[in-house]
Short mmCIF file of C-alpha atoms in Angstrom, two decimals:
data_model
loop_
_atom_site.label_atom_id
_atom_site.label_comp_id
_atom_site.label_asym_id
_atom_site.label_seq_id
_atom_site.Cartn_x
_atom_site.Cartn_y
_atom_site.Cartn_z
CA MET A 1088 123.05 144.26 82.46
CA SER A 1089 121.98 146.78 79.14
CA TYR A 1090 118.50 147.74 78.10
CA THR A 1091 118.43 145.57 75.44
CA SER A 1092 118.46 142.20 78.09
CA ILE A 1093 117.06 140.23 80.75
CA SER A 1094 118.19 138.03 83.35
CA SER A 1095 117.46 134.25 83.40
CA ASP A 1096 115.31 135.22 86.88
CA LYS A 1097 113.59 137.87 85.18
CA LEU A 1098 112.47 136.03 82.16
CA LEU A 1099 111.98 132.83 84.77
CA ARG A 1100 108.96 135.16 86.41
CA LEU A 1101 107.60 135.86 83.47
CA ILE A 1102 107.34 132.48 81.86
CA GLY A 1103 103.38 130.97 82.75
CA THR A 1104 102.19 134.49 83.06
CA ALA A 1105 99.97 136.07 80.23
CA SER A 1106 103.11 138.89 79.86
CA ALA A 1107 105.57 136.46 78.53
CA PRO A 1108 107.15 137.62 76.08
CA ALA A 1109 107.90 135.20 72.97
CA LEU A 1110 110.93 133.16 72.92
CA VAL A 1111 112.92 132.87 70.27
CA ASP A 1112 115.79 129.60 70.12
CA VAL A 1113 117.88 131.21 67.11
CA ARG A 1114 121.29 127.94 68.44
CA LEU A 1115 123.08 126.37 65.69
CA ASP A 1116 121.68 123.22 64.41
CA GLU A 1117 124.28 121.48 66.04
CA ASP A 1118 124.04 123.07 69.78
CA PHE A 1119 120.63 121.96 69.81
CA ALA A 1120 121.04 118.66 68.66
CA ALA A 1121 124.02 118.90 71.92
CA ASP A 1122 120.69 119.30 73.58
CA PRO A 1123 116.98 119.69 72.74
CA ARG A 1124 115.62 121.07 74.59
CA LEU A 1125 113.47 124.31 74.66
CA ILE A 1126 112.73 127.15 77.20
CA PRO A 1127 109.24 127.32 78.43
CA GLY A 1128 107.40 128.50 75.87
CA ALA A 1129 109.98 128.90 73.46
CA ALA A 1130 110.36 128.38 69.19
CA ARG A 1131 112.76 127.48 67.12
CA ARG A 1132 113.80 129.95 64.09
CA SER A 1133 117.01 129.69 61.77
CA HIS A 1134 119.07 133.72 62.40
CA ARG A 1135 119.77 133.39 58.86
CA GLU A 1136 115.88 133.82 58.49
CA VAL A 1137 114.90 136.40 60.32
CA GLN A 1138 114.34 139.27 57.91
CA ASP A 1139 111.95 136.84 56.60
CA TRP A 1140 109.82 136.35 60.02
CA ALA A 1141 110.51 139.61 61.85
CA SER A 1142 106.79 140.71 60.46
CA GLN A 1143 105.02 137.98 61.97
CA MET A 1144 107.06 139.24 65.54
CA SER A 1145 105.45 142.79 65.25
CA GLY A 1146 104.22 144.28 68.24
CA LYS A 1147 105.00 141.83 70.73
CA SER A 1148 108.14 141.79 72.97
CA VAL A 1149 110.46 139.22 71.72
CA VAL A 1150 113.49 137.47 73.94
CA VAL A 1151 115.96 135.95 72.47
CA ILE A 1152 118.13 132.60 72.31
CA CYS A 1153 121.14 131.70 71.12
CA GLN A 1154 124.25 128.67 72.75
CA LYS A 1155 125.83 131.57 75.73
CA GLY A 1156 123.63 134.59 74.43
CA GLN A 1157 126.73 135.84 73.16
CA LYS A 1158 126.45 137.17 68.26
CA LEU A 1159 124.08 135.12 67.03
CA SER A 1160 121.09 136.62 70.06
CA GLU A 1161 122.37 139.59 69.19
CA GLY A 1162 122.56 140.08 66.21
CA THR A 1163 118.62 138.66 65.93
CA ALA A 1164 117.91 141.33 68.11
CA ALA A 1165 118.91 143.88 66.59
CA TRP A 1166 117.30 142.95 63.11
CA LEU A 1167 113.94 142.97 64.76
CA ARG A 1168 114.07 146.06 66.40
CA CYS A 1169 114.49 147.55 63.23
CA ALA A 1170 111.45 146.17 62.36
CA ASN A 1171 110.31 147.76 65.07
CA VAL A 1172 109.98 144.75 67.71
CA ALA A 1173 110.52 144.97 71.12
CA ALA A 1174 113.71 142.71 71.55
CA GLU A 1175 115.90 141.50 74.25
CA VAL A 1176 118.41 138.54 74.84
CA LEU A 1177 117.80 136.50 77.35
CA GLU A 1178 122.19 136.87 78.75
CA GLY A 1179 124.36 133.31 79.32
CA GLY A 1180 121.44 132.53 76.29
CA HIS A 1181 120.24 128.86 76.90
CA LEU A 1182 124.05 127.61 78.26
CA GLY A 1183 122.98 129.61 81.36
CA TRP A 1184 119.42 128.52 81.82
CA THR A 1185 120.49 125.08 81.72
CA GLN A 1186 124.07 125.94 84.19
CA ALA A 1187 120.59 127.79 86.82
CA GLU A 1188 118.81 124.37 86.64
CA LEU A 1189 115.60 126.12 85.14
CA PRO A 1190 112.76 124.56 83.73
CA THR A 1191 113.13 122.84 80.32
CA VAL A 1192 110.60 121.04 77.23
CA PRO A 1193 112.37 118.25 75.80
CA ALA A 1194 111.78 119.03 71.87
CA ALA A 1195 110.70 115.49 71.17
CA ARG A 1196 108.52 116.09 73.66
CA ILE A 1197 106.18 119.07 72.10
CA PRO A 1198 104.13 117.44 68.78
CA GLU A 1199 104.36 118.06 65.39
CA ARG A 1200 103.87 122.05 64.93
CA ASP A 1201 101.01 123.16 61.52
CA ARG A 1202 101.89 124.96 58.54
CA HIS A 1203 102.02 128.19 60.74
CA GLY A 1204 103.92 127.03 63.12
CA ARG A 1205 101.08 126.13 66.15
CA THR A 1206 100.64 122.87 67.75
CA VAL A 1207 97.14 120.95 67.06
CA TRP A 1208 95.41 119.27 69.75
CA VAL A 1209 91.93 117.87 70.03
CA THR A 1210 89.63 116.52 73.21
CA ARG A 1211 85.92 115.85 73.94
CA SER A 1212 83.32 118.64 74.00
CA ARG A 1213 82.00 120.88 77.24
CA PRO A 1214 85.54 120.17 78.92
CA LYS A 1215 85.55 121.00 82.72
CA ILE A 1216 89.07 120.40 84.42
CA ASP A 1217 91.94 118.80 83.43
CA ARG A 1218 90.57 119.78 79.22
CA ILE A 1219 91.03 123.67 80.41
CA ALA A 1220 94.34 123.11 82.91
CA CYS A 1221 96.12 120.48 79.61
CA PRO A 1222 95.72 124.04 77.63
CA TRP A 1223 96.30 126.78 80.24
CA LEU A 1224 99.63 124.20 80.75
CA ILE A 1225 100.11 124.13 76.98
CA ARG A 1226 99.68 127.81 76.07
CA ARG A 1227 101.29 129.31 78.94
CA PHE A 1228 104.27 126.51 78.75
CA VAL A 1229 104.67 124.76 75.65
CA ASP A 1230 103.05 126.47 72.39
CA PRO A 1231 101.72 130.14 73.03
CA ALA A 1232 99.80 130.20 69.09
CA ALA A 1233 98.46 126.10 71.01
CA VAL A 1234 95.16 125.34 68.67
CA PHE A 1235 92.15 123.63 70.48
CA LEU A 1236 89.74 121.10 68.53
CA PHE A 1237 86.60 120.43 71.52
CA VAL A 1238 85.09 117.54 69.15
CA ALA A 1239 82.43 115.03 69.95
CA PRO A 1240 83.86 112.27 72.24
CA SER A 1241 82.61 109.92 70.06
CA GLU A 1242 84.85 112.21 66.86
CA VAL A 1243 88.18 112.42 68.40
CA GLU A 1244 90.62 110.02 67.78
CA ALA A 1245 88.70 110.21 63.37
CA VAL A 1246 89.44 113.37 64.41
CA ALA A 1247 93.34 113.09 65.54
CA GLU A 1248 94.12 111.64 61.95
CA ARG A 1249 91.95 113.32 59.64
CA PHE A 1250 93.66 116.88 60.93
CA ALA A 1251 96.70 116.20 62.54
CA ALA A 1252 96.27 117.03 65.76
CA VAL A 1253 97.06 114.76 68.97
CA PRO A 1254 94.16 113.59 70.89
CA PHE A 1255 94.11 113.89 75.12
CA ASP A 1256 92.47 113.48 78.35
CA ILE A 1257 91.04 110.95 76.37
CA GLU A 1258 91.25 106.66 76.21
CA ASN A 1259 94.30 105.16 75.10
CA VAL A 1260 96.60 108.37 74.36
CA PHE A 1261 99.62 109.45 75.53
CA TRP A 1262 98.65 112.34 76.77
CA SER A 1263 96.06 111.15 79.65
CA HIS A 1264 94.90 110.25 82.94
CA ARG A 1265 98.05 107.92 83.79
CA GLY A 1266 96.57 105.15 87.19
CA GLU A 1267 95.88 107.68 89.55
CA LEU A 1268 97.68 110.79 87.85
CA CYS A 1269 95.59 113.09 85.25
CA THR A 1270 95.63 114.37 82.25
CA PHE A 1271 97.35 117.11 83.67
CA ASP A 1272 100.01 115.44 86.15
CA VAL A 1273 101.50 113.64 83.20
CA MET A 1274 101.38 116.40 80.60
CA VAL A 1275 103.67 118.42 83.95
CA LYS A 1276 105.83 115.02 84.24
CA GLU A 1277 106.22 114.58 80.72
CA PHE A 1278 106.37 118.79 79.38
CA GLY A 1279 109.73 118.55 82.07
CA LEU A 1280 108.28 121.26 83.90
CA SER A 1281 107.95 119.88 87.64
CA THR A 1282 108.61 123.36 89.05
CA PRO A 1283 106.46 123.42 92.85
CA ALA A 1284 104.18 126.12 91.76
CA LEU A 1285 103.05 123.40 89.53
CA GLU A 1286 103.24 120.34 91.37
CA ARG A 1287 100.91 122.08 93.74
CA LEU A 1288 99.13 123.40 91.09
CA ALA A 1289 99.02 119.15 89.55
CA THR A 1290 97.27 118.30 92.73
CA MET A 1291 94.36 121.05 92.88
CA VAL A 1292 93.50 119.87 89.71
CA ARG A 1293 94.21 115.54 90.31
CA ALA A 1294 91.94 116.54 93.80
CA ALA A 1295 89.02 118.26 91.62
CA ASP A 1296 89.41 115.84 88.40
CA THR A 1297 88.93 112.87 90.75
CA ALA A 1298 86.68 112.98 93.15
CA ARG A 1299 89.48 112.82 95.53
CA LEU A 1300 88.77 116.63 97.17
CA GLU A 1301 90.78 115.39 100.21
CA LEU A 1302 94.13 115.45 98.62
CA SER A 1303 93.18 120.04 98.40
CA PRO A 1304 91.84 122.89 100.69
CA GLU A 1305 91.96 124.29 97.29
CA ALA A 1306 90.01 121.81 94.94
CA PRO A 1307 86.89 122.89 96.32
CA GLY A 1308 87.15 126.20 94.51
CA LEU A 1309 88.70 124.45 91.55
CA LEU A 1310 85.44 122.59 91.23
CA ALA A 1311 83.05 124.87 91.97
CA ALA A 1312 84.97 127.72 89.92
CA SER A 1313 85.44 125.02 86.85
CA LEU A 1314 81.20 123.92 87.22
CA GLY A 1315 80.58 126.98 86.89
CA LEU A 1316 82.35 128.74 83.79
CA SER A 1317 80.66 125.42 81.92
CA ARG A 1318 77.86 126.75 83.27
CA MET A 1319 78.54 130.54 81.62
CA PHE A 1320 79.53 129.75 78.00
CA ASP A 1321 77.73 127.17 75.27
CA ASP A 1322 81.15 128.03 72.96
CA ASP A 1323 83.96 125.78 74.03
CA LEU A 1324 85.87 127.81 72.92
CA GLU A 1325 84.61 131.16 74.92
CA GLN A 1326 84.81 129.14 78.44
CA LEU A 1327 88.76 128.48 77.03
CA ASN A 1328 89.41 131.49 77.37
CA ALA A 1329 87.74 132.08 80.49
CA GLY A 1330 89.10 129.20 82.11
CA LEU A 1331 92.35 130.32 81.18
CA LEU A 1332 92.36 133.59 84.25
CA LEU A 1333 91.03 131.38 86.28
CA TYR A 1334 93.90 129.28 85.63
CA ASP A 1335 96.38 132.54 85.69
CA ALA A 1336 95.66 133.44 89.16
CA PHE A 1337 95.81 129.90 91.16
CA TYR A 1338 99.07 129.67 89.43
CA ARG A 1339 100.16 133.09 90.62
CA TRP A 1340 98.99 131.77 93.88
CA CYS A 1341 101.31 128.45 94.13
CA ARG A 1342 103.56 130.08 92.89
CA ASP A 1343 103.34 133.98 94.87
CA ALA A 1344 101.17 133.85 96.89
CA THR A 1345 100.10 131.03 99.24
CA LYS A 1346 101.49 132.01 103.25
CA GLN A 1347 99.42 135.17 102.63
CA THR A 1348 95.61 134.99 103.98
CA HIS A 1349 93.00 136.71 104.79
CA ASN A 1350 92.17 137.23 108.26
CA TRP A 1351 89.13 140.14 109.21
CA PRO A 1352 90.99 142.31 112.23
CA THR A 1353 88.93 141.56 115.93
CA SER A 1354 85.77 142.61 116.62
CA LYS A 1355 85.90 144.57 119.74
CA VAL A 1356 82.48 144.52 120.84
CA LYS A 1357 81.21 147.18 124.05
CA PRO A 1358 79.03 145.22 126.95
#
């Protein structure tokens, strides 16, 4: 392994965290058509146009992904480094990632991006649990540049139509509750993100969002923190930014720290 490459295991640990690198998928169209899935958070770009879009990556860490981690990603990453972008190549490329049976997002499930390359979503204002958890999932695992519009409940569908946004967490749309599942559950499943950590977090969100706190011992804490945030912020976007940190913490607990406990030592009281 060289200093200009990164292993799948190491990248997997970074995905879903606030410090994750930008992921650029430069597979040829025929390779992408044969497997139209993306590593979580990746966006498609053409290696032929790297000199045009390299400036957009200024100040970021980037991992370049091609089919096998060879010429296309090596050349693209080298061009990015010429533009002062910290760029690495994914060892083994997309093929190595999928052969290791690591999570992938079906490209067909990702909404069409706007002219700035962002997905745009819309939901009801004054979010509490599901409407903070879902944006966190999208930003961390689907589209780091995603835009979220919070509007009056009666206007969500009209805004979605007029502004080419994807409605979520309202009745009678694709991205919403299904039976006992909340919208976060649906997104985890539809985006192919059913890892043990995200499944555990989904149970917490479902329990807190649907008033079934008995489903998860951690749900009352999530509910209390979520309601507290909603009282702290009048601005929905400020609340979202604060909520991202909250879900970062819960996700890392679900992934890394579920077996850790904090027990005070038994005090020795002298008779």
